[in-house]
Coordinates of C-alpha atoms and ligand atoms in Angstrom, one line a residue:
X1 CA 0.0 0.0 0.0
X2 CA 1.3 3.7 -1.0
X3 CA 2.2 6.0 1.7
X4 CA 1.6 8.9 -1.3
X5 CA 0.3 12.3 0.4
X6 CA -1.5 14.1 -2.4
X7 CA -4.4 13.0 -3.1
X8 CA -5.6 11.3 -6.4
X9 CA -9.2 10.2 -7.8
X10 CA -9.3 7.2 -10.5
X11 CA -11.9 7.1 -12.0
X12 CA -12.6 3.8 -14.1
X13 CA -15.5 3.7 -16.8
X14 CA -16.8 0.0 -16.9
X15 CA -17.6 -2.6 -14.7
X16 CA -17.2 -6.3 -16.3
X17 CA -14.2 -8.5 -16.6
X18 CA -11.4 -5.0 -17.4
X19 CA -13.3 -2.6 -14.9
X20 CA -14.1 -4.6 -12.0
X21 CA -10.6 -6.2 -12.0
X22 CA -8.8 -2.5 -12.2
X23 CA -10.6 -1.0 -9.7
X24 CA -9.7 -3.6 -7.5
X25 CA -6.3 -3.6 -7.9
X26 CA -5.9 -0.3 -8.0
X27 CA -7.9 -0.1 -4.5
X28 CA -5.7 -2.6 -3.3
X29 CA -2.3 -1.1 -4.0
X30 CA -3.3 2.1 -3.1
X31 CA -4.4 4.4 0.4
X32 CA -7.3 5.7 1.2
X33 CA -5.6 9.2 0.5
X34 CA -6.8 8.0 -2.8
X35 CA -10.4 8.3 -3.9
X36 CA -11.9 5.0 -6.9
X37 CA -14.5 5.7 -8.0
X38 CA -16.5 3.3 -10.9
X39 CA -18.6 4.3 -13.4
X40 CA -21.3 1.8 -15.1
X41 CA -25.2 1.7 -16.0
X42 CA -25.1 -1.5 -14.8
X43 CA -25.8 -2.3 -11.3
X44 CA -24.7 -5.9 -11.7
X45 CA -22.2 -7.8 -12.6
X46 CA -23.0 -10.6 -15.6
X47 CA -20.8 -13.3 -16.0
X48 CA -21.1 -13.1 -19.8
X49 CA -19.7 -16.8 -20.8
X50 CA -22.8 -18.2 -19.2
X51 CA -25.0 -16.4 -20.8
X52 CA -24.6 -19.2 -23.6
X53 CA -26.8 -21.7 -21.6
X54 CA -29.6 -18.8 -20.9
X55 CA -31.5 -19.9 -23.8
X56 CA -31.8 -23.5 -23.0
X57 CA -33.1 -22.8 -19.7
X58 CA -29.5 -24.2 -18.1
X59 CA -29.2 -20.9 -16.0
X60 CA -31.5 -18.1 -15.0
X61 CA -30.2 -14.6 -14.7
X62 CA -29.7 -14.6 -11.0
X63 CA -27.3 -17.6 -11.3
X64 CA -24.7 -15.6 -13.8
X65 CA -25.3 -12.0 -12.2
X66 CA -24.2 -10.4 -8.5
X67 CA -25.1 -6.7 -7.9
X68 CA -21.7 -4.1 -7.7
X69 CA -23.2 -2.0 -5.2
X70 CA -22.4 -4.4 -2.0
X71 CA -18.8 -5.1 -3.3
X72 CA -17.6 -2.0 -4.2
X73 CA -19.1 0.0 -0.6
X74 CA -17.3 -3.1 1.4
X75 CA -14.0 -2.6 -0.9
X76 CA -14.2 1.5 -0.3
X77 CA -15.1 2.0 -3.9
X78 CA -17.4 5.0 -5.3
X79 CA -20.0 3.5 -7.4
X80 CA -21.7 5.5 -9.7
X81 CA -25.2 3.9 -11.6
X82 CA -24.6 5.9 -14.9
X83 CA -23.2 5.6 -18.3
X84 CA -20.1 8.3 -19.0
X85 CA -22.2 10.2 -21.5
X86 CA -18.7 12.4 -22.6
X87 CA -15.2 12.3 -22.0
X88 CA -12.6 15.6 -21.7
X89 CA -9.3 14.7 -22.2
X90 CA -7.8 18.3 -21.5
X91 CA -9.8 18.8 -19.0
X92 CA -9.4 15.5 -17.4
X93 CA -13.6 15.7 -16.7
X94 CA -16.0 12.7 -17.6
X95 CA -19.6 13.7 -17.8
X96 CA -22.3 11.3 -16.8
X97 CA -26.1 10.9 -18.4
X98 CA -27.4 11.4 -14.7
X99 CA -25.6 15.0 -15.1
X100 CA -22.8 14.5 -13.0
X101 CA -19.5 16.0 -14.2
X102 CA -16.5 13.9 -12.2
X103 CA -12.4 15.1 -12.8
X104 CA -9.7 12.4 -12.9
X105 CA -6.1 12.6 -12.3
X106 CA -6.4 8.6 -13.9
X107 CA -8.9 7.1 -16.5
X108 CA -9.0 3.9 -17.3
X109 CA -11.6 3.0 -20.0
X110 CA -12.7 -0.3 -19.8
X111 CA -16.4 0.5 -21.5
X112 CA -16.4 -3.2 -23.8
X113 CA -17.9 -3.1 -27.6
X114 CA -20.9 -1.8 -28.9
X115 CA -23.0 -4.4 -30.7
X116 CA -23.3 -2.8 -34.1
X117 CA -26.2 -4.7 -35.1
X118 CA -27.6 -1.6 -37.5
X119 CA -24.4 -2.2 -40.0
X120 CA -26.4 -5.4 -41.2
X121 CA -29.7 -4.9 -42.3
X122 CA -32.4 -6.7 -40.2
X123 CA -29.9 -8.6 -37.9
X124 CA -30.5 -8.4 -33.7
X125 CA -33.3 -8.3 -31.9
X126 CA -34.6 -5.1 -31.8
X127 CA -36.4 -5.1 -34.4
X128 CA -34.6 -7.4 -36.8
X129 CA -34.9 -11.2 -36.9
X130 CA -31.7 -12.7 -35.7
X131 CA -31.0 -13.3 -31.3
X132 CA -28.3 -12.6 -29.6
X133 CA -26.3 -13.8 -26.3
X134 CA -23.7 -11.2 -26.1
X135 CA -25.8 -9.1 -23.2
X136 CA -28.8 -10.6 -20.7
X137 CA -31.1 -9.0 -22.1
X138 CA -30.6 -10.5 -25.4
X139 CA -30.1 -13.5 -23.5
X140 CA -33.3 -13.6 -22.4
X141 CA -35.1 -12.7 -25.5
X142 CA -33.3 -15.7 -27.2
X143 CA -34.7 -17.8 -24.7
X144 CA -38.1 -16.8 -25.6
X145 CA -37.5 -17.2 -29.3
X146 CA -36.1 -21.0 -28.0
X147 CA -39.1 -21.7 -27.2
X148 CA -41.1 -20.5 -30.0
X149 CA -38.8 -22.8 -31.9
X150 CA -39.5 -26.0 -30.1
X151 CA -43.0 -25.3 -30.9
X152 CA -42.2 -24.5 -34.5
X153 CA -39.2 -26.6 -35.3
X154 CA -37.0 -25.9 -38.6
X155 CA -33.4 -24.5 -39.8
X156 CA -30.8 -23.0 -37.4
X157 CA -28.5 -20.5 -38.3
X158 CA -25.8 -19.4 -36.2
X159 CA -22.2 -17.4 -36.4
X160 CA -20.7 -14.3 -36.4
X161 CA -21.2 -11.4 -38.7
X162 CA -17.8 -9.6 -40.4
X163 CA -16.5 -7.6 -37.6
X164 CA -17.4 -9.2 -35.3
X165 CA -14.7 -10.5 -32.9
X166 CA -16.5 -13.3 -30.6
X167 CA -16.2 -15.8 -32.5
X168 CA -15.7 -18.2 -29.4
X169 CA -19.2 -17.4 -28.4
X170 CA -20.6 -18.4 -31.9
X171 CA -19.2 -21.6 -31.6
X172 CA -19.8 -22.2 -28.1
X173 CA -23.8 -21.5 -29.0
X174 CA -23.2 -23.8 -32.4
X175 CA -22.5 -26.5 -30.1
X176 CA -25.2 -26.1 -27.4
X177 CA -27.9 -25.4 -30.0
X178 CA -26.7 -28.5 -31.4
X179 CA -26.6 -30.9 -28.2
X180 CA -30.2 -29.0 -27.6
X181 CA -31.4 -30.4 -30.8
X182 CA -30.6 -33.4 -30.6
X183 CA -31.8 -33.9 -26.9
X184 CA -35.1 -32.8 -28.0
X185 CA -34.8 -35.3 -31.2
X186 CA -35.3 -32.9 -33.1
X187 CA -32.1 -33.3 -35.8
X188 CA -34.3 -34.9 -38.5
X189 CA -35.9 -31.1 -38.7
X190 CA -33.9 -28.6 -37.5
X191 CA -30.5 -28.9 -39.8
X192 CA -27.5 -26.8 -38.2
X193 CA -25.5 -23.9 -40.2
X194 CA -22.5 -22.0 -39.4
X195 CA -21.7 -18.9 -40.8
X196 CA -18.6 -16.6 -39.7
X197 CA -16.1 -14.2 -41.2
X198 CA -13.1 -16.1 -40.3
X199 CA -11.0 -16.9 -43.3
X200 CA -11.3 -20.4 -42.6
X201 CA -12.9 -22.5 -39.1
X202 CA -11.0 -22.5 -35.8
X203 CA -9.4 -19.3 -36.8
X204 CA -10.8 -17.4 -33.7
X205 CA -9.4 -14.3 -35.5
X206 CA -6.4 -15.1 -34.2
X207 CA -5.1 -16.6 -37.3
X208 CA -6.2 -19.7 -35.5
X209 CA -4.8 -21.2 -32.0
X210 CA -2.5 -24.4 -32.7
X211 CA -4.5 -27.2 -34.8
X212 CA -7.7 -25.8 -33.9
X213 CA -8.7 -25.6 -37.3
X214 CA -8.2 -29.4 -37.9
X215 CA -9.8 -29.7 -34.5
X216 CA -13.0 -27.1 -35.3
X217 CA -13.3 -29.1 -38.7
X218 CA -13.5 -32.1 -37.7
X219 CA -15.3 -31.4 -34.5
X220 CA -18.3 -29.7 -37.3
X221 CA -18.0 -33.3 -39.5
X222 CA -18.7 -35.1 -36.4
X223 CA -21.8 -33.1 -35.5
X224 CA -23.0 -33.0 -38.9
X225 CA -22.7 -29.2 -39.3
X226 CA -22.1 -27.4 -42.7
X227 CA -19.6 -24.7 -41.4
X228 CA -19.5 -21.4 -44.0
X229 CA -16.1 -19.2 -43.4
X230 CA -15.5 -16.1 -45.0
X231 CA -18.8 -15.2 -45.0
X232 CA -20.3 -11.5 -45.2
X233 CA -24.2 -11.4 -44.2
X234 CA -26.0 -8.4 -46.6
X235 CA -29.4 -9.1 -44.8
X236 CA -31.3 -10.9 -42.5
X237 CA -34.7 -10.9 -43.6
X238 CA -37.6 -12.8 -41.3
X239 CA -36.8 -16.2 -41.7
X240 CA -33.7 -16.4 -44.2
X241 CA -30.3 -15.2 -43.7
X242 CA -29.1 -13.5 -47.2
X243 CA -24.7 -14.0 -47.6
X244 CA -23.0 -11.9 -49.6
X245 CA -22.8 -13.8 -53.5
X246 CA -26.4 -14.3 -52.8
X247 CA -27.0 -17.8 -51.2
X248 CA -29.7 -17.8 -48.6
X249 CA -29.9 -19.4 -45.5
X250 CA -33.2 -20.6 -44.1
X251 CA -34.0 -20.3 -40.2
X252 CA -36.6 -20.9 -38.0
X253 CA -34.1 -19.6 -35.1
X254 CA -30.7 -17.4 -35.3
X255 CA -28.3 -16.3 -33.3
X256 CA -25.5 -14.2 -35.1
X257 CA -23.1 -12.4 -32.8
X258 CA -23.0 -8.7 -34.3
X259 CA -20.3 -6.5 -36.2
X260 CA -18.5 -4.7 -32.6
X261 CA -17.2 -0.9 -32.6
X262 CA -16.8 1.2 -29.6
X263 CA -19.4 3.1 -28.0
X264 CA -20.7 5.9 -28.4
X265 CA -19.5 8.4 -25.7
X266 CA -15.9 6.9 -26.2
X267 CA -16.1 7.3 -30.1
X268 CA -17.4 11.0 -29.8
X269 CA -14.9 12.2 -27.4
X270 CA -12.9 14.6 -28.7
X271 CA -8.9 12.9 -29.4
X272 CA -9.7 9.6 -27.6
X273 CA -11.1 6.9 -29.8
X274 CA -9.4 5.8 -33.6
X275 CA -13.1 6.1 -36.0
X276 CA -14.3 3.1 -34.7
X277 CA -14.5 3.8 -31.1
X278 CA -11.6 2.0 -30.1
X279 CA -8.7 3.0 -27.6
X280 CA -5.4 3.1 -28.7
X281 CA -2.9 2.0 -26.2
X282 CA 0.7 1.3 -25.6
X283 CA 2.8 -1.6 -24.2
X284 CA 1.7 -0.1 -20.4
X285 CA -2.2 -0.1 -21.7
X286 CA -2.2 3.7 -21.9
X287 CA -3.1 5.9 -24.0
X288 CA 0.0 7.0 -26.2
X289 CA -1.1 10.8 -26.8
X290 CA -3.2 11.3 -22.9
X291 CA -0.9 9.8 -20.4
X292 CA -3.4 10.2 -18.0
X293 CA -5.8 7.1 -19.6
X294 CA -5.6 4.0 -20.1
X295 CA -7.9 1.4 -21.2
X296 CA -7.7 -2.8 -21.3
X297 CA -10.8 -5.2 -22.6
X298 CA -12.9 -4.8 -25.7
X299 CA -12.5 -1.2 -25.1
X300 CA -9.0 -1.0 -26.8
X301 CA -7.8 -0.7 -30.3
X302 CA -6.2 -4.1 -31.1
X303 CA -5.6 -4.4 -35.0
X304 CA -6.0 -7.9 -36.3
X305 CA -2.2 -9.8 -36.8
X306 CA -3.1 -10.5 -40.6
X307 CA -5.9 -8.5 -42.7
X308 CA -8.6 -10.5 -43.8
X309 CA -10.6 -11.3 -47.0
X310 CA -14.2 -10.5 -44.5
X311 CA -13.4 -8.1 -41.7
X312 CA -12.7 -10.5 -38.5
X313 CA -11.5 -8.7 -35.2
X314 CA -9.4 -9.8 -32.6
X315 CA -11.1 -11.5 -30.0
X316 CA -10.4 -9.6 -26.3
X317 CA -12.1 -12.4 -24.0
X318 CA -12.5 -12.2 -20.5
X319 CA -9.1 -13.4 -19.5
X320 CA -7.5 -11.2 -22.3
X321 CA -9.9 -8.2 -20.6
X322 CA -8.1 -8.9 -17.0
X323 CA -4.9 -9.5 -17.9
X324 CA -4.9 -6.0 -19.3
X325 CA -6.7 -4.8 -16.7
X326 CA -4.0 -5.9 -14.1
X327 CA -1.2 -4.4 -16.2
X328 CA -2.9 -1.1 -16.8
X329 CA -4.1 -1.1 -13.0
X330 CA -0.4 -1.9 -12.1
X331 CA 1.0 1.3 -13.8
X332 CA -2.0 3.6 -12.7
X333 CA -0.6 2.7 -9.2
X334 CA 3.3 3.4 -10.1
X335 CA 2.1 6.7 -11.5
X336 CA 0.2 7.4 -8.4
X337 CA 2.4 6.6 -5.7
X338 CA 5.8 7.3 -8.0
X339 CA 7.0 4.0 -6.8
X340 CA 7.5 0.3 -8.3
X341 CA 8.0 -0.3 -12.0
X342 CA 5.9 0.3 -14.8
X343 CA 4.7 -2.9 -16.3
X344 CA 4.6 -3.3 -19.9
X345 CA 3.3 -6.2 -22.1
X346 CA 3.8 -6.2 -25.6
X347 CA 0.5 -7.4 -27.6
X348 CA 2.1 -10.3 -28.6
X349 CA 2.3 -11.6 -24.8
X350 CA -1.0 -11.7 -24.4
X351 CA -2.0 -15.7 -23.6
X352 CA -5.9 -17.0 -24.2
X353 CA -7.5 -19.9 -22.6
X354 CA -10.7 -20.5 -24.1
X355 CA -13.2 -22.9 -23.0
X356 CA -15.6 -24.2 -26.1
X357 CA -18.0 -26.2 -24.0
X358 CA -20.5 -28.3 -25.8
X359 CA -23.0 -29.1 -23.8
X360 CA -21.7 -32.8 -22.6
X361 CA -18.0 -32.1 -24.5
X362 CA -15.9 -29.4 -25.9
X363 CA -12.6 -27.9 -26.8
X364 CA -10.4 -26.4 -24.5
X365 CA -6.9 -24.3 -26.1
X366 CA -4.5 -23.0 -24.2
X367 CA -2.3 -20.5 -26.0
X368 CA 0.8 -18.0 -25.4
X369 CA 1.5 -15.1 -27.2
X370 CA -1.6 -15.9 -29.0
X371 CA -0.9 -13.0 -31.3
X372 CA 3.1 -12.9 -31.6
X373 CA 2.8 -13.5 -35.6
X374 CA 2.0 -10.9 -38.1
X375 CA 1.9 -7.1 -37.5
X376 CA 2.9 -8.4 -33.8
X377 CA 5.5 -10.9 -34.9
X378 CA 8.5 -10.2 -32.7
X379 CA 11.1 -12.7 -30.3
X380 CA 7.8 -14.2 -28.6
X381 CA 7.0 -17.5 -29.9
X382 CA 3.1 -18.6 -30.0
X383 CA 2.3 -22.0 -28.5
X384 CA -0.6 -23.5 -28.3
X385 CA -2.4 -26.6 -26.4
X386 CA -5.8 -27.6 -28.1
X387 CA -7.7 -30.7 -26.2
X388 CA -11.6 -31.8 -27.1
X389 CA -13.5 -34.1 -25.4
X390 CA -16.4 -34.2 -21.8
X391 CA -13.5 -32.4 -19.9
X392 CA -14.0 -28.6 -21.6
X393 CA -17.5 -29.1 -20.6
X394 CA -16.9 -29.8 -16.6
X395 CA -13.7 -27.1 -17.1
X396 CA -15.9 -25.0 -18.5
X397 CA -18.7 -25.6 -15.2
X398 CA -15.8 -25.7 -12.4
X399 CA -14.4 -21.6 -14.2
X400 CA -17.9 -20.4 -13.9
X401 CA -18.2 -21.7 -10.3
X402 CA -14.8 -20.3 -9.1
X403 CA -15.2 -17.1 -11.1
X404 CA -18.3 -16.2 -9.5
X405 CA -17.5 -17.1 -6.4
X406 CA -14.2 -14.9 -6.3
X407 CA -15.6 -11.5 -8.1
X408 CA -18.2 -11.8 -5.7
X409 CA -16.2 -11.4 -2.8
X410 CA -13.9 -8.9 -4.8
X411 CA -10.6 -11.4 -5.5
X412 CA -9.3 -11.2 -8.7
X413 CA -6.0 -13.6 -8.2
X414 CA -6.9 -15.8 -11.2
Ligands
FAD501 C1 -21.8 -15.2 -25.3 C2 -20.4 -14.9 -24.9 C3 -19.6 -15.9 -24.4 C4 -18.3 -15.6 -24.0 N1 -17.5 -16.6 -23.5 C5 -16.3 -16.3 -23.1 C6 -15.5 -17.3 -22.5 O1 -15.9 -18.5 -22.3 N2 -14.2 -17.0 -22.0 C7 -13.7 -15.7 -22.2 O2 -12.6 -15.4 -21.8 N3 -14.5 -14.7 -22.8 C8 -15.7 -15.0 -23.2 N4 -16.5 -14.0 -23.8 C9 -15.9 -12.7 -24.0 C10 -16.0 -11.9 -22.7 O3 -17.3 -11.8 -22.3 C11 -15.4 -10.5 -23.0 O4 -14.1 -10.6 -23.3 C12 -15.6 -9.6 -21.8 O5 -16.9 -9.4 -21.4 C13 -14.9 -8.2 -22.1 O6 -14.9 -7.5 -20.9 P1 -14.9 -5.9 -20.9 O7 -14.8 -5.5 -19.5 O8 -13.8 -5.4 -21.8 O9 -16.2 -5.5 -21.6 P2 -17.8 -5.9 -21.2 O10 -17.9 -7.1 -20.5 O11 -18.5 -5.7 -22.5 O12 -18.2 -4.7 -20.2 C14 -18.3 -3.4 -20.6 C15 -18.9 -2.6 -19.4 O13 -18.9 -1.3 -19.7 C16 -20.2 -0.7 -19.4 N5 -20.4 0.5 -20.2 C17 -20.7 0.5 -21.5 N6 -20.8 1.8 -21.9 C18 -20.5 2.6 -20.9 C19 -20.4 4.0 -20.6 N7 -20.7 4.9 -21.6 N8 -20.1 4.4 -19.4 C20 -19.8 3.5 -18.4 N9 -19.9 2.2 -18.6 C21 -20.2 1.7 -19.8 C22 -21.2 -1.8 -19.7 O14 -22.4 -1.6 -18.9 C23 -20.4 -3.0 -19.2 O15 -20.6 -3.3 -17.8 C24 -17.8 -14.3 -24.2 C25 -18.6 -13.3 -24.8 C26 -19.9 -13.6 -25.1 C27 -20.7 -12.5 -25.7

């Protein structure tokens, strides 16, 4: 803990897998000379990777969610129930939609994607004709739409739309739609497509994660799925799903995970955001022309190693979004108290361990310097452990358990 003397207020904008874990490091390593204070609409936390089995009645909201407000008034945190609406870099100010104007002497933004569902006509659900799991709201409207689809079996059509980044997700809902299907003996009816922007399958947007693309392949063949990469959607229309060339898909239930930017307030803040919303950031998760913010999770601006044929971003998952998060709180407190190192971490450090549960099975990778290849290539070497079988599916149930457990009660060792 600092023994620093004048006096500091962090303010963090976010509270999910980057914000929580930085405001709680940062609170941590730091005196109460210091003031954190966290900024989110949100008054709970979502454990977003469960949000997958919402659908298929596997978990309720109450089981993946834990309000913020407890954690953050026992940790000695300020919690503020608003979305930043504006940020002032020169000013160091943040204004909020409830009206509140709040200075910084450290920002970290940490304020995840928006889901740009209007760049694709008719895709999400409000008001197209395509679901979504990347929220709980959407969550729970795809559950309702499950059901209408057990009543009125037919096509499924799920994956990710170009520029989109999630492509874990897609896969992870490919699979449980799939095991759903055929619980309900259903498989005869309800034929399964997958349709994503990756150049080819198990590319992640990583430029794939050790064999996982032999792995993704054959894990499709065996399920009987016809997978579609390098796909662009021009439309979803009610019912069919129209791909760039022209070939329609058919559905009587979607789920595409949307093209992602940044949002809004980030993206119109004067000299923060590249055009797309994003946060550019050096090796210390800061930004390189405010020194004063940083930013870690789906927040930053992380180019793709290698340019593709169909716009696929670079997947920041949850333990991506922390490890950032710890690095970037790490140097907020070295600024702060003007003691310890900086910490930096090239992109091409970053590690990803990425549970593809199944339902009963799944795929588990475990990669280092995921993205040391490319635009990033440099001395790091990637490596990569890819396993499929039941175990991803009881890893993937033992994580959610611990996670949950452990943000509840504010530790963010793992
Ligand atoms: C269905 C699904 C399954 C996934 N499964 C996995 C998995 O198994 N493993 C894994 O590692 N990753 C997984 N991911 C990815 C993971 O969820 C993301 O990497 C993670 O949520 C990113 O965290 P973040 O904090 O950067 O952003 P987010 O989680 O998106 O959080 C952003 C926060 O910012 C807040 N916010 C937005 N705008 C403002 C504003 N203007 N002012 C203040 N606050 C604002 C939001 O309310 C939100 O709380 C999955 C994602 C999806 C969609």
């Amino acid at each position: 803990m600092s023994t620093s003397t004048s006096s500091q207020r962090i303010v963090v904008l976010g509270s999910s897998f980057a914000g929580l874990t930085a405001a709680l490091e940062v609170r941590k390593h730091l005196d109460d000379g210091h003031e954190v204070v966290v900024i989110d609409p949100r008054d709970h936390f979502t454990f977003i990777p469960s949000l997958i089995w919402l659908p298929f009645g596997k978990r309720k909201a109450a089981d993946v969610t834990f309000p913020l407000a407890p954690l953050y008034e026992r940790k000695g945190i300020r919690y503020v129930e608003a979305a930043a609406a504006s940020v002032d870099v020169s000013a160091h100010r943040v204004a909020t939609t409830t009206g509140e104007v709040i200075d910084y002497d450290k920002l970290l933004v940490a304020t995840g994607p928006r889901l740009a569902f209007e760049k694709v006509p008719g895709l999400g659900p409000d008001g197209g004709h395509t679901q979504s799991v990347c929220n709980l709201e959407h969550a729970e409207a795809a559950a309702a739409a499950w059901d209408r689809f057990l009543e009125n079996p037919g096509p499924v059509v799920v994956g990710t739309a170009q520029g989109g980044s999630c492509f874990g997700a897609s896969y992870e809902f490919l699979f449980n739609v799939h095991h759903r299907i055929r619980k309900a003996g259903l498989q005869d009816v309800a034929p399964v497509k997958f349709v994503t922007a990756e150049p080819f399958l198990g590319h992640f947007g990583l430029g794939g994660v050790g064999d996982s693309a032999k792995q993704v392949e054959k894990f499709l063949d065996r399920l009987g799925i016809e997978g579609i990469p390098n796909s662009s959607i021009t439309e979803a229309r009610d019912g069919t799903l129209v791909l760039d060339g022209g070939r329609e898909l058919e559905f009587a239930f979607s789920m595409i995970v949307p093209p992602f930017t940044g949002v809004d307030a980030i993206r119109e803040s004067d000299g923060l955001a590249n055009p797309m919303g994003f946060v550019p950031i050096d090796e210390r998760f800061r930004h390189p022309d405010h020194p004063d913010v940083y930013a870690a999770g789906v927040a930053t601006a992380i180019a793709p190693p290698e340019d593709t044929e169909v716009p696929a971003g670079v997947p920041k998952t949850g333990q991506m979004s922390e490890t950032m998060a710890k690095v970037a709180a790490e140097n907020i407190v070295a600024d702060v108290t003007g003691k310890g190192d900086h910490r930096e971490m090239p992109i091409s450090e970053l590690s990803a361990i990425c549970v593809l549960d199944a339902g009963n099975n799944g795929i588990i990778f475990k990669a280092d310097n995921v993205l040391a290849h490319g635009r990033y290539a440099d001395d790091a070497t990637p490596s990569a452990r890819v396993m499929a079988g039941p175990q991803a599916h009881w890893a993937k149930l033992a994580f959610e358990r611990y996670f949950m457990s452990s943000r509840k009660r504010g530790m963010v060792a793992l």
